[in-house]
Coordinates of C-alpha atoms and ligand atoms in Angstrom, one line a residue:
M1 CA 20.0 -49.8 -12.5
K2 CA 17.7 -46.9 -12.0
S3 CA 16.1 -45.4 -15.1
R4 CA 16.9 -41.9 -16.1
R5 CA 13.5 -40.8 -14.9
E6 CA 14.2 -41.8 -11.3
K7 CA 17.8 -40.6 -11.2
R8 CA 18.5 -37.4 -9.3
R9 CA 20.1 -34.8 -11.5
V10 CA 21.2 -31.2 -10.8
L11 CA 21.0 -28.6 -13.5
R12 CA 22.4 -25.1 -13.1
G13 CA 21.2 -21.7 -14.4
L14 CA 20.7 -18.2 -13.1
A15 CA 18.8 -17.5 -9.9
A16 CA 16.1 -15.4 -11.5
S17 CA 13.2 -15.2 -9.1
P18 CA 13.5 -16.3 -5.5
G19 CA 11.8 -19.2 -3.7
Q20 CA 11.8 -22.9 -4.0
V21 CA 9.1 -25.1 -5.4
I22 CA 8.6 -28.7 -6.2
G23 CA 6.2 -29.9 -8.9
P24 CA 5.7 -31.7 -12.2
A25 CA 7.5 -30.3 -15.2
Y26 CA 5.4 -29.1 -18.0
L27 CA 7.4 -28.9 -21.2
H28 CA 6.3 -25.9 -23.3
V29 CA 7.5 -25.9 -26.8
S30 CA 6.8 -23.0 -29.1
R31 CA 4.1 -23.5 -31.8
E32 CA 6.6 -23.6 -34.6
T33 CA 8.4 -26.6 -33.3
Q34 CA 5.2 -28.2 -32.0
V35 CA 3.6 -28.6 -35.4
P36 CA 2.6 -32.3 -35.8
S37 CA 3.3 -34.3 -39.0
Q38 CA 0.3 -36.6 -39.5
R39 CA -0.9 -38.7 -42.4
V40 CA -4.4 -37.9 -43.5
A41 CA -6.8 -40.7 -44.6
P42 CA -8.0 -40.4 -48.3
D43 CA -11.5 -39.6 -47.2
E44 CA -10.3 -36.8 -44.9
I45 CA -8.3 -34.9 -47.5
A46 CA -11.2 -32.7 -48.5
A47 CA -11.8 -31.8 -44.8
E48 CA -8.1 -31.0 -44.4
I49 CA -8.2 -28.7 -47.4
R50 CA -11.3 -27.0 -45.9
R51 CA -9.4 -26.4 -42.7
F52 CA -6.5 -24.8 -44.6
R53 CA -9.0 -22.5 -46.4
D54 CA -10.7 -21.7 -43.1
S55 CA -7.4 -20.7 -41.6
L56 CA -6.7 -18.5 -44.6
R57 CA -10.1 -16.8 -44.3
K58 CA -9.6 -16.2 -40.5
A59 CA -6.1 -14.8 -41.0
R60 CA -7.3 -12.4 -43.7
E61 CA -10.2 -11.3 -41.6
E62 CA -7.9 -10.7 -38.7
I63 CA -5.6 -8.5 -40.8
R64 CA -8.5 -6.5 -42.3
E65 CA -9.8 -5.9 -38.8
L66 CA -6.4 -4.8 -37.6
R67 CA -6.0 -2.4 -40.6
E68 CA -9.4 -0.9 -39.8
R69 CA -8.5 -0.5 -36.1
L70 CA -5.2 1.1 -37.0
E71 CA -7.1 3.6 -39.2
Q72 CA -4.0 4.2 -41.1
G73 CA -3.3 5.7 -44.4
S74 CA -1.6 3.8 -47.2
D75 CA 1.7 5.5 -46.4
D76 CA 1.9 4.2 -42.9
P77 CA 4.6 1.5 -42.4
G78 CA 2.4 -0.6 -40.1
D79 CA -0.4 -0.5 -42.6
Q80 CA 2.0 -1.4 -45.4
I81 CA 3.2 -4.4 -43.5
L82 CA -0.3 -5.7 -43.0
A83 CA -1.1 -5.0 -46.6
A84 CA 1.9 -7.1 -47.6
H85 CA 0.7 -9.9 -45.3
L86 CA -2.7 -9.8 -46.9
M87 CA -1.1 -10.2 -50.3
I88 CA 0.7 -13.3 -49.2
L89 CA -2.5 -14.8 -47.9
Q90 CA -4.2 -14.0 -51.2
D91 CA -1.4 -15.4 -53.4
R92 CA -3.2 -17.9 -55.7
E93 CA 0.0 -19.7 -56.6
L94 CA 0.9 -20.3 -53.0
I95 CA -2.6 -21.5 -52.1
R96 CA -2.6 -23.9 -55.1
E97 CA 0.8 -25.2 -54.1
I98 CA -0.3 -26.0 -50.5
T99 CA -3.6 -27.5 -51.6
A100 CA -1.9 -29.7 -54.1
A101 CA 0.7 -30.9 -51.6
I102 CA -2.0 -31.8 -49.0
K103 CA -3.6 -33.9 -51.8
A104 CA -0.5 -35.5 -53.2
E105 CA 1.4 -36.1 -49.9
R106 CA -1.7 -36.8 -47.8
M107 CA -0.3 -34.9 -45.0
N108 CA -2.0 -32.6 -42.5
A109 CA -2.4 -28.9 -43.5
A110 CA -0.3 -27.5 -40.6
D111 CA 2.7 -29.7 -41.6
V112 CA 2.4 -28.7 -45.3
V113 CA 2.0 -25.0 -44.4
R114 CA 5.1 -25.2 -42.2
R115 CA 7.2 -26.9 -44.8
T116 CA 6.1 -24.8 -47.7
F117 CA 6.7 -21.5 -45.8
L118 CA 10.0 -22.8 -44.5
A119 CA 11.2 -23.5 -48.0
K120 CA 10.1 -20.0 -49.1
T121 CA 11.8 -18.4 -46.2
H122 CA 15.1 -20.3 -46.8
Y123 CA 15.0 -19.4 -50.5
I124 CA 14.4 -15.7 -49.8
E125 CA 17.1 -15.6 -47.1
S126 CA 19.6 -17.0 -49.6
L127 CA 19.0 -14.1 -52.0
P128 CA 21.7 -11.4 -52.1
S129 CA 19.3 -8.5 -51.9
E130 CA 18.8 -7.0 -48.4
V131 CA 15.3 -5.9 -49.5
F132 CA 14.2 -9.5 -50.3
R133 CA 15.8 -10.9 -47.2
G134 CA 13.6 -8.5 -45.2
R135 CA 10.6 -10.1 -46.7
A136 CA 11.4 -13.4 -45.0
A137 CA 10.2 -11.9 -41.7
D138 CA 6.8 -11.2 -43.3
I139 CA 6.5 -14.8 -44.5
R140 CA 7.3 -16.2 -41.1
D141 CA 4.7 -13.9 -39.5
V142 CA 2.0 -15.0 -41.9
Q143 CA 3.0 -18.6 -41.4
R144 CA 2.7 -18.2 -37.6
R145 CA -0.8 -16.6 -38.1
L146 CA -2.0 -19.5 -40.2
L147 CA -0.6 -22.1 -37.7
V148 CA -2.3 -20.4 -34.8
H149 CA -5.6 -21.2 -36.5
L150 CA -4.7 -24.6 -37.8
L151 CA -3.5 -25.8 -34.4
E152 CA -6.1 -24.0 -32.4
E153 CA -7.7 -26.9 -30.6
K154 CA -4.7 -29.1 -30.4
H155 CA -2.3 -26.9 -28.5
A156 CA -2.6 -25.7 -24.9
S157 CA -1.4 -22.2 -24.3
L158 CA 0.2 -21.4 -21.0
A159 CA -3.1 -20.2 -19.8
Q160 CA -4.3 -23.9 -19.8
V161 CA -1.3 -25.4 -18.1
P162 CA -2.5 -27.6 -15.1
E163 CA -2.3 -25.8 -11.8
G164 CA 0.9 -26.3 -9.8
S165 CA 3.0 -27.1 -12.9
I166 CA 6.5 -25.9 -13.4
V167 CA 6.9 -24.7 -17.0
V168 CA 10.1 -25.7 -18.8
A169 CA 10.7 -23.9 -22.0
R170 CA 13.4 -22.7 -24.4
E171 CA 12.2 -19.2 -23.7
L172 CA 9.0 -17.5 -22.8
V173 CA 8.0 -14.3 -24.5
P174 CA 6.2 -11.6 -22.5
S175 CA 2.8 -12.3 -24.1
E176 CA 3.1 -15.9 -22.9
T177 CA 4.3 -14.9 -19.5
V178 CA 1.2 -12.8 -18.9
S179 CA -0.6 -15.9 -17.7
L180 CA 2.0 -16.6 -15.0
G181 CA 0.4 -16.7 -11.6
P182 CA 1.1 -18.3 -8.3
G183 CA -2.1 -20.3 -8.5
R184 CA -1.4 -21.5 -12.0
L185 CA 2.3 -21.8 -12.6
A186 CA 4.3 -22.9 -9.6
G187 CA 7.7 -22.3 -11.2
V188 CA 9.6 -21.5 -14.4
V189 CA 12.7 -23.0 -16.0
T190 CA 14.0 -21.6 -19.3
E191 CA 17.0 -22.3 -21.4
Q192 CA 17.3 -18.6 -22.4
G193 CA 16.9 -15.3 -20.7
T194 CA 18.7 -13.2 -18.1
L195 CA 18.0 -11.6 -14.8
T196 CA 16.3 -8.6 -16.4
S197 CA 14.5 -10.2 -19.3
H198 CA 10.8 -9.7 -19.0
V199 CA 10.1 -13.3 -18.1
T200 CA 12.2 -12.8 -15.0
I201 CA 10.6 -9.5 -14.1
L202 CA 7.1 -11.0 -14.4
A203 CA 8.0 -14.2 -12.5
R204 CA 9.4 -12.0 -9.7
S205 CA 6.4 -9.7 -9.6
R206 CA 4.1 -12.7 -9.5
G207 CA 6.2 -14.4 -6.7
V208 CA 6.9 -17.4 -9.0
P209 CA 10.4 -19.1 -8.4
A210 CA 12.4 -19.2 -11.6
V211 CA 15.7 -20.4 -12.8
I212 CA 16.7 -19.3 -16.3
G213 CA 19.6 -19.9 -18.7
V214 CA 19.6 -23.6 -18.0
D215 CA 21.4 -25.2 -20.9
D216 CA 19.5 -28.1 -22.5
A217 CA 16.7 -28.0 -20.0
L218 CA 14.2 -29.4 -22.5
A219 CA 16.5 -32.3 -23.3
D220 CA 17.4 -33.1 -19.7
I221 CA 13.9 -32.9 -18.2
S222 CA 11.0 -35.1 -19.2
H223 CA 7.4 -34.0 -19.3
G224 CA 5.7 -34.8 -16.0
E225 CA 8.9 -35.5 -14.1
T226 CA 9.1 -34.1 -10.6
I227 CA 11.5 -31.2 -10.4
L228 CA 12.7 -28.8 -7.6
V229 CA 13.3 -25.2 -8.7
D230 CA 15.6 -23.4 -6.4
G231 CA 15.2 -19.7 -7.5
D232 CA 17.5 -18.6 -4.7
H233 CA 20.6 -20.4 -5.9
G234 CA 19.8 -21.0 -9.7
V235 CA 19.6 -24.7 -9.4
V236 CA 17.0 -27.2 -10.7
I237 CA 17.0 -30.7 -9.2
V238 CA 15.3 -33.3 -11.3
A239 CA 13.9 -36.2 -9.3
P240 CA 14.8 -34.6 -5.9
N241 CA 15.5 -36.9 -2.9
D242 CA 14.4 -36.6 0.7
D243 CA 17.2 -34.3 1.7
D244 CA 16.3 -31.9 -1.2
I245 CA 12.7 -31.9 0.0
G246 CA 13.8 -31.2 3.5
H247 CA 15.9 -28.2 2.4
Q248 CA 13.0 -26.9 0.4
R249 CA 10.8 -27.1 3.5
E250 CA 13.5 -25.1 5.4
S251 CA 13.5 -22.5 2.6
I252 CA 9.7 -22.1 2.8
E253 CA 10.0 -21.7 6.5
R254 CA 12.7 -19.0 6.0
V255 CA 10.5 -17.1 3.6
R256 CA 7.6 -17.3 6.0
R257 CA 9.8 -16.0 8.8
I258 CA 11.1 -13.0 6.8
G259 CA 7.5 -12.4 5.7
A260 CA 6.5 -12.3 9.4
L261 CA 9.4 -9.9 10.2
V262 CA 8.3 -7.3 7.6
A263 CA 4.6 -7.8 8.3
G264 CA 3.2 -4.6 9.8
R265 CA 5.8 -2.4 8.1
E266 CA 3.6 -2.1 5.0
Q267 CA 2.0 1.1 6.1
E268 CA 5.2 2.9 7.2
A269 CA 6.5 5.6 4.9
G270 CA 9.7 4.5 3.2
A271 CA 12.7 6.2 4.9
T272 CA 16.3 5.5 6.0
Q273 CA 17.0 4.9 9.7
D274 CA 17.8 8.6 10.2
G275 CA 14.6 9.7 8.5
H276 CA 15.7 10.5 5.0
P277 CA 12.5 9.9 3.0
V278 CA 12.6 7.4 0.1
P279 CA 9.0 6.6 -0.9
V280 CA 8.7 3.0 -2.1
R281 CA 6.3 2.6 -5.0
A282 CA 5.3 -0.4 -7.0
N283 CA 5.8 -1.7 -10.5
I284 CA 2.7 -3.2 -12.0
E285 CA 1.6 -4.7 -15.3
R286 CA -2.1 -5.1 -15.1
P287 CA -4.8 -2.8 -13.7
E288 CA -5.8 -5.4 -11.1
D289 CA -2.3 -5.3 -9.7
G290 CA -3.1 -1.8 -8.3
A291 CA -5.1 -3.1 -5.4
T292 CA -2.5 -5.8 -4.6
A293 CA 0.3 -3.1 -4.6
L294 CA -1.7 -0.8 -2.3
Q295 CA -2.3 -3.7 0.1
A296 CA 1.4 -4.5 0.0
G297 CA 2.2 -0.9 1.2
A298 CA 3.1 0.7 -2.1
E299 CA 3.2 4.5 -1.8
G300 CA 1.9 4.9 -5.4
V301 CA 2.9 3.3 -8.6
G302 CA 6.3 4.1 -10.0
L303 CA 5.9 2.1 -13.2
F304 CA 2.8 0.8 -14.9
R305 CA 4.1 -1.2 -17.9
T306 CA 1.1 -0.6 -20.1
E307 CA 2.3 -2.7 -23.0
F308 CA 0.9 -5.7 -21.2
L309 CA -2.5 -4.4 -22.0
F310 CA -1.5 -4.8 -25.6
L311 CA 0.0 -8.2 -25.2
D312 CA -2.7 -10.1 -23.3
G313 CA -4.2 -11.5 -26.5
G314 CA -7.4 -9.5 -26.2
G315 CA -6.6 -7.4 -29.3
L316 CA -5.6 -3.8 -29.4
P317 CA -7.0 -1.9 -26.4
G318 CA -8.7 1.3 -27.6
E319 CA -8.9 4.6 -25.7
E320 CA -11.9 3.4 -23.6
R321 CA -10.4 0.2 -22.4
Q322 CA -7.1 2.0 -21.6
W323 CA -9.0 4.8 -19.8
E324 CA -10.8 2.3 -17.7
A325 CA -7.5 0.5 -16.8
Y326 CA -5.7 3.7 -15.8
R327 CA -8.7 5.2 -14.0
Q328 CA -9.0 2.0 -11.9
V329 CA -5.4 2.3 -10.7
A330 CA -5.6 6.0 -10.2
E331 CA -8.7 5.6 -8.0
V332 CA -7.2 2.8 -5.9
F333 CA -4.3 5.1 -5.0
A334 CA -6.4 8.2 -4.5
A335 CA -3.7 10.8 -3.7
A336 CA -0.4 8.9 -4.2
P337 CA 1.2 9.3 -7.6
V338 CA 0.5 6.7 -10.3
T339 CA 3.0 6.6 -13.1
I340 CA 1.7 5.3 -16.4
R341 CA 4.6 4.4 -18.7
T342 CA 3.5 4.8 -22.3
L343 CA 3.7 1.9 -24.6
D344 CA 7.1 0.3 -24.7
L345 CA 6.8 -2.3 -27.4
G346 CA 9.7 -3.6 -29.3
G347 CA 12.8 -5.4 -27.9
D348 CA 11.5 -8.6 -26.5
K349 CA 8.0 -7.3 -26.2
H350 CA 6.6 -8.0 -29.7
A351 CA 3.0 -7.6 -30.6
S352 CA 2.6 -9.6 -33.7
L353 CA -1.0 -8.5 -33.8
M354 CA 0.3 -5.0 -34.6
G355 CA 2.2 -6.2 -37.6
I356 CA 5.6 -4.9 -36.4
A357 CA 8.2 -6.2 -38.8
R358 CA 10.8 -8.6 -37.4
E359 CA 14.1 -6.7 -36.9
E360 CA 17.7 -7.9 -36.9
N361 CA 18.4 -6.0 -33.6
P362 CA 15.0 -5.4 -32.0
F363 CA 16.5 -3.9 -28.8
L364 CA 18.2 -1.3 -31.1
G365 CA 15.2 -1.0 -33.3
L366 CA 11.8 0.6 -33.4
R367 CA 11.1 0.4 -29.6
G368 CA 9.4 2.5 -27.0
I369 CA 8.9 6.2 -27.8
R370 CA 10.4 5.8 -31.3
F371 CA 7.7 3.4 -32.2
C372 CA 4.9 5.5 -30.6
L373 CA 6.0 8.7 -32.4
E374 CA 5.9 6.9 -35.7
Q375 CA 2.4 5.5 -34.9
P376 CA 0.3 8.5 -33.7
D377 CA -2.9 6.5 -34.4
L378 CA -1.8 4.1 -31.7
F379 CA -0.2 6.6 -29.4
L380 CA -2.8 9.3 -29.4
P381 CA -5.5 7.1 -28.0
Q382 CA -3.1 6.2 -25.1
V383 CA -2.2 9.8 -24.4
R384 CA -5.9 10.7 -24.5
A385 CA -6.8 7.8 -22.2
I386 CA -4.1 8.9 -19.7
L387 CA -5.2 12.5 -19.7
R388 CA -8.8 11.6 -19.2
A389 CA -8.0 9.2 -16.4
A390 CA -5.9 12.0 -14.7
S391 CA -8.9 14.0 -13.5
G392 CA -8.1 12.9 -9.9
G393 CA -4.8 14.7 -10.1
N394 CA -2.4 11.8 -9.3
L395 CA -1.5 10.4 -12.7
R396 CA 1.9 11.0 -14.3
M397 CA 3.1 10.0 -17.7
L398 CA 6.4 8.4 -18.2
L399 CA 8.1 8.0 -21.6
P400 CA 10.3 5.0 -22.3
M401 CA 13.5 4.8 -24.4
V402 CA 13.9 8.6 -24.8
G403 CA 17.2 9.4 -26.4
S404 CA 16.8 13.0 -27.3
V405 CA 15.2 16.3 -26.3
A406 CA 13.4 16.3 -29.7
Q407 CA 11.5 13.1 -28.7
L408 CA 10.3 14.7 -25.5
R409 CA 9.2 17.8 -27.3
A410 CA 7.4 15.8 -30.0
T411 CA 5.5 14.0 -27.3
R412 CA 4.7 17.2 -25.5
E413 CA 3.2 18.5 -28.7
L414 CA 1.0 15.4 -29.0
V415 CA 0.0 15.8 -25.4
A416 CA -1.0 19.5 -26.1
R417 CA -3.0 18.4 -29.1
A418 CA -4.8 15.7 -27.1
T419 CA -5.5 18.2 -24.3
R420 CA -7.0 20.7 -26.7
E421 CA -9.2 18.1 -28.4
L422 CA -10.4 16.6 -25.1
R423 CA -11.3 20.0 -23.7
A424 CA -13.1 20.9 -26.9
E425 CA -15.0 17.6 -26.4
G426 CA -16.1 18.8 -22.9
H427 CA -13.7 16.7 -20.8
T428 CA -12.4 18.1 -17.5
L429 CA -8.7 17.7 -17.3
P430 CA -6.2 18.8 -14.6
A431 CA -4.2 21.9 -15.3
Q432 CA -1.1 19.8 -16.0
V433 CA -0.2 16.1 -16.1
P434 CA 3.5 15.7 -15.3
V435 CA 5.5 14.2 -18.2
G436 CA 8.6 12.2 -17.1
V437 CA 11.5 10.6 -19.0
M438 CA 12.9 7.2 -18.4
I439 CA 16.7 7.4 -18.2
E440 CA 17.6 4.1 -19.8
V441 CA 19.7 5.0 -22.9
P442 CA 23.2 6.4 -22.5
A443 CA 22.3 9.4 -24.7
A444 CA 19.6 10.3 -22.2
V445 CA 22.2 10.2 -19.4
L446 CA 24.6 12.4 -21.4
M447 CA 21.8 14.8 -22.2
S448 CA 20.3 14.7 -18.8
D449 CA 21.0 18.3 -18.0
A450 CA 19.0 19.4 -21.1
L451 CA 16.3 16.8 -20.6
A452 CA 15.9 17.9 -16.9
R453 CA 15.1 21.4 -18.0
E454 CA 12.1 20.2 -20.0
A455 CA 10.9 17.0 -18.2
D456 CA 8.8 17.1 -15.0
F457 CA 10.6 14.1 -13.5
F458 CA 13.1 11.3 -14.3
S459 CA 12.9 7.6 -13.7
I460 CA 16.0 5.5 -14.1
G461 CA 15.4 2.2 -15.9
S462 CA 18.4 0.3 -14.8
N463 CA 17.4 -2.8 -16.7
D464 CA 17.9 -1.1 -20.1
L465 CA 20.5 1.4 -18.9
I466 CA 22.8 -1.5 -18.0
Q467 CA 22.1 -3.3 -21.3
Y468 CA 22.8 -0.3 -23.4
S469 CA 25.6 1.2 -21.4
L470 CA 27.6 -2.0 -21.1
A471 CA 26.4 -3.3 -24.6
V472 CA 25.2 -6.5 -22.9
D473 CA 21.9 -7.9 -24.3
R474 CA 19.6 -8.3 -21.3
G475 CA 18.1 -11.5 -22.8
N476 CA 21.3 -13.3 -23.6
A477 CA 22.1 -16.0 -21.1
R478 CA 25.6 -16.6 -22.5
I479 CA 26.8 -13.1 -21.5
A480 CA 24.7 -12.8 -18.4
R481 CA 27.9 -12.6 -16.3
L482 CA 28.8 -9.3 -17.9
Y483 CA 25.5 -7.8 -17.0
D484 CA 26.2 -6.1 -13.7
A485 CA 24.5 -3.3 -11.9
L486 CA 27.6 -2.8 -9.8
D487 CA 29.7 -1.8 -12.8
P488 CA 31.1 1.7 -11.9
A489 CA 30.1 2.9 -15.4
I490 CA 26.4 2.4 -14.3
L491 CA 27.0 4.1 -10.9
R492 CA 28.6 7.0 -12.7
A493 CA 25.7 7.3 -15.1
I494 CA 23.2 7.3 -12.2
E495 CA 25.2 9.9 -10.3
M496 CA 25.4 12.2 -13.3
T497 CA 21.6 11.8 -13.9
V498 CA 20.7 12.6 -10.3
R499 CA 23.1 15.6 -10.2
H500 CA 21.6 17.1 -13.3
A501 CA 18.0 16.4 -12.2
H502 CA 18.5 18.0 -8.8
A503 CA 20.2 21.0 -10.3
A504 CA 17.1 21.5 -12.4
G505 CA 14.8 21.0 -9.4
I506 CA 13.2 17.7 -10.5
R507 CA 13.0 14.4 -8.7
V508 CA 14.5 11.1 -9.9
G509 CA 13.1 7.7 -9.2
S510 CA 14.3 4.3 -10.1
C511 CA 12.1 1.5 -11.4
G512 CA 14.5 -1.2 -12.8
E513 CA 15.2 -4.4 -11.0
M514 CA 18.2 -2.8 -9.2
S515 CA 15.7 -0.9 -7.0
G516 CA 14.5 -4.1 -5.3
E517 CA 17.8 -5.9 -5.1
L518 CA 20.5 -6.0 -2.6
P519 CA 23.0 -4.3 -2.8
G520 CA 21.6 -2.3 -5.8
M521 CA 19.0 -0.4 -3.8
L522 CA 21.5 0.8 -1.2
L523 CA 23.7 2.3 -3.9
L524 CA 20.7 4.0 -5.6
V525 CA 19.7 5.7 -2.3
G526 CA 23.3 6.6 -1.6
L527 CA 23.6 8.2 -5.0
G528 CA 20.6 10.4 -4.2
I529 CA 17.6 8.7 -5.8
D530 CA 14.4 10.2 -4.5
E531 CA 12.1 7.2 -4.7
L532 CA 12.2 3.5 -5.5
S533 CA 9.7 1.4 -7.4
V534 CA 9.8 -2.4 -6.9
A535 CA 7.5 -5.4 -7.4
P536 CA 4.6 -5.3 -5.0
V537 CA 6.0 -8.4 -3.1
L538 CA 9.2 -6.5 -2.3
V539 CA 7.6 -3.3 -1.0
A540 CA 7.5 -4.1 2.7
R541 CA 11.0 -5.8 2.6
T542 CA 12.5 -2.7 0.9
K543 CA 11.0 -0.4 3.6
A544 CA 12.4 -2.7 6.3
I545 CA 15.9 -2.7 4.7
L546 CA 16.0 1.1 4.3
G547 CA 14.7 1.6 7.9
G548 CA 17.8 -0.3 9.2
I549 CA 20.6 1.9 7.7
D550 CA 21.6 5.6 7.8
F551 CA 21.5 7.8 4.7
A552 CA 25.0 9.2 5.5
T553 CA 26.5 5.7 5.5
L554 CA 24.9 5.0 2.1
Q555 CA 26.2 8.2 0.7
R556 CA 29.7 7.5 2.0
L557 CA 29.7 4.0 0.5
A558 CA 28.3 5.3 -2.9
R559 CA 31.0 7.9 -3.1
R560 CA 33.7 5.3 -2.5
C561 CA 32.1 2.9 -5.1
L562 CA 32.2 5.8 -7.7
E563 CA 35.9 5.7 -7.4
A564 CA 36.2 2.0 -8.1
V565 CA 37.5 0.8 -11.4
G566 CA 35.5 -2.4 -11.7
A567 CA 32.4 -4.2 -10.4
D568 CA 34.7 -6.5 -8.3
E569 CA 36.1 -3.5 -6.5
V570 CA 32.6 -2.1 -5.9
A571 CA 31.6 -5.5 -4.5
Q572 CA 34.6 -5.4 -2.1
V573 CA 33.9 -1.9 -0.9
L574 CA 30.3 -2.9 -0.2
T575 CA 31.0 -6.2 1.6
E576 CA 33.7 -4.5 3.8
G577 CA 31.7 -1.3 4.4
L578 CA 28.6 -3.2 5.4
A579 CA 30.4 -6.0 7.3
H580 CA 29.2 -4.8 10.7
H581 CA 25.6 -4.5 9.5
R582 CA 24.6 -8.0 10.6
Q583 CA 21.3 -8.0 8.6
F584 CA 23.1 -8.0 5.2
H585 CA 24.5 -11.2 3.9
F586 CA 26.5 -11.2 0.7
E587 CA 27.7 -13.9 -1.6
Q588 CA 29.1 -14.2 -5.1
L589 CA 26.6 -15.9 -7.3
D590 CA 26.8 -16.3 -11.1
G591 CA 29.8 -14.0 -11.0
R592 CA 28.1 -11.2 -9.3
L593 CA 27.6 -9.9 -5.8
R594 CA 24.2 -10.9 -4.4
G595 CA 22.8 -9.9 -1.1
H596 CA 20.0 -11.1 1.1
W597 CA 18.5 -9.5 4.2
D598 CA 17.9 -11.5 7.3
P599 CA 18.1 -9.7 10.6
D600 CA 17.7 -13.0 12.6
D601 CA 20.6 -14.8 10.9
Ligands
PEP1 C1 14.0 -0.7 -17.2 O1 14.5 -0.8 -18.4 O2 14.7 -0.7 -16.2 C2 12.6 -0.7 -17.0 C3 12.1 -0.5 -15.8 O3 11.8 -0.9 -18.1 P1 11.6 -2.4 -18.8 O4 12.2 -3.4 -17.9 O5 10.1 -2.6 -19.0 O6 12.3 -2.2 -20.1
MG2 MG1 13.3 -0.3 -20.1

């Protein structure tokens, strides 16, 4: 009988990032569950206690540095959280307890720290008081900080994964995903996540095939086992056979053929077949992506997700580092617009280094502009960096998670203050830097007439707009079927936003994943979106798709879809309405309509 390791198995998940790849599985388990339990020899106990004390010292230094960098007064919530963490790290009773346990149990410091903190968290979480329960998050945070130091040499981060590996994990958080790259990671398989969680977005923008929401992937796949990730169909094949390998080769060939078909279209201006202009810009996460995007044909940057500058592990980027990053992208694009989205931390993008407290509902919590307006010491340097980098005249500022006119006004005040200060310091600034609003919260849609009168442009963030409008967590694989861009509620929200924007004379872009997907992009253009922003790898393909269909056809289809009562009806209208367009191929996948474009098929 064949052993489990040699036996072909098929696991199913969501087709998150296209492409197929074969490689060895690299099982990535989060630090908390990776903590080893090891006996310590009697003559090593003193050294183990020293390691524990060193980790305490490093953690305290880190926190002090953070507090200094935040330059916050004692009434600031961020500063208060860090002060509370420092108190835990200075708690004599706790330190004595852990030291005594290392001695008595002769166990390694990391294991004792993990167990001691776990017991404290459980106790606090069992208390009736909400206030006490909130403290459990602080204890977990401090524990994580200590473990990072205690496990430093022993645990490879994703940045050290052997090249060509396929990472298999329960979930990847954005700060871990930053190291994703075609040269390093060949593919991604996760147990959690959805089509618009940030791991998916990053995998797509790096061209790394990914299948997510695979139940029990960590249990079903062994470290080092050969797996095939089919990101087109949401399938993972463990121990693939010769037929599977043959199909993978065909898929690679197909990707190459489509690449050849769109090659040469990079430098065209985005437009429909009958000449209706729809500039195709790029979504980027790092300053160095700017050059790649330009080469890929991007007509500017529609979304620079700046939070990744804060999540790359290099500490908080100050004004200078940010200015350098924004200036670099602005210069690459010369005249084409470059849209810098201000910090959108929160949700699934945590920055533990900023001491953000853990929240019960982070997606409904202190996220995006809400966080920034509460943290002017963090926000002002970003605003100053953007204004300074805007001297070439092509930068725009885009605000995430806006839900009220008041938030836009408060930001404008901050921009005015930064402008005054910078001019007084002798900087030359353009007369005006456009300030735009992301439309990604239902309140922003409903207030889009008022917002349009005060904003310089809109950008629809469909990833969040879908999550918040349909009340479907974009990171929850169990309800991923409910997350559908074709829901008429979403189409109506987009139609209303575009109508209000155009009535006020401002442009509306779209920068969520819907902009680069079929059929999503066709509906967006049909609904009147003025520009699309997609991952750099999708720019040429998006231009080729738009160039093959009339604007009037798209408008007609969009109008009919607005009348539909459900996503299934929208899917039907689209498949029937586009049936004679041979380049579009539609199928139902994971309960939703998915399309691919292949004019040769
Ligand atoms: C969106 O919500 O659609 C968006 C573009 O922003 P993010 O995915 O970073 O939340
Ligand atoms: Mg968003």
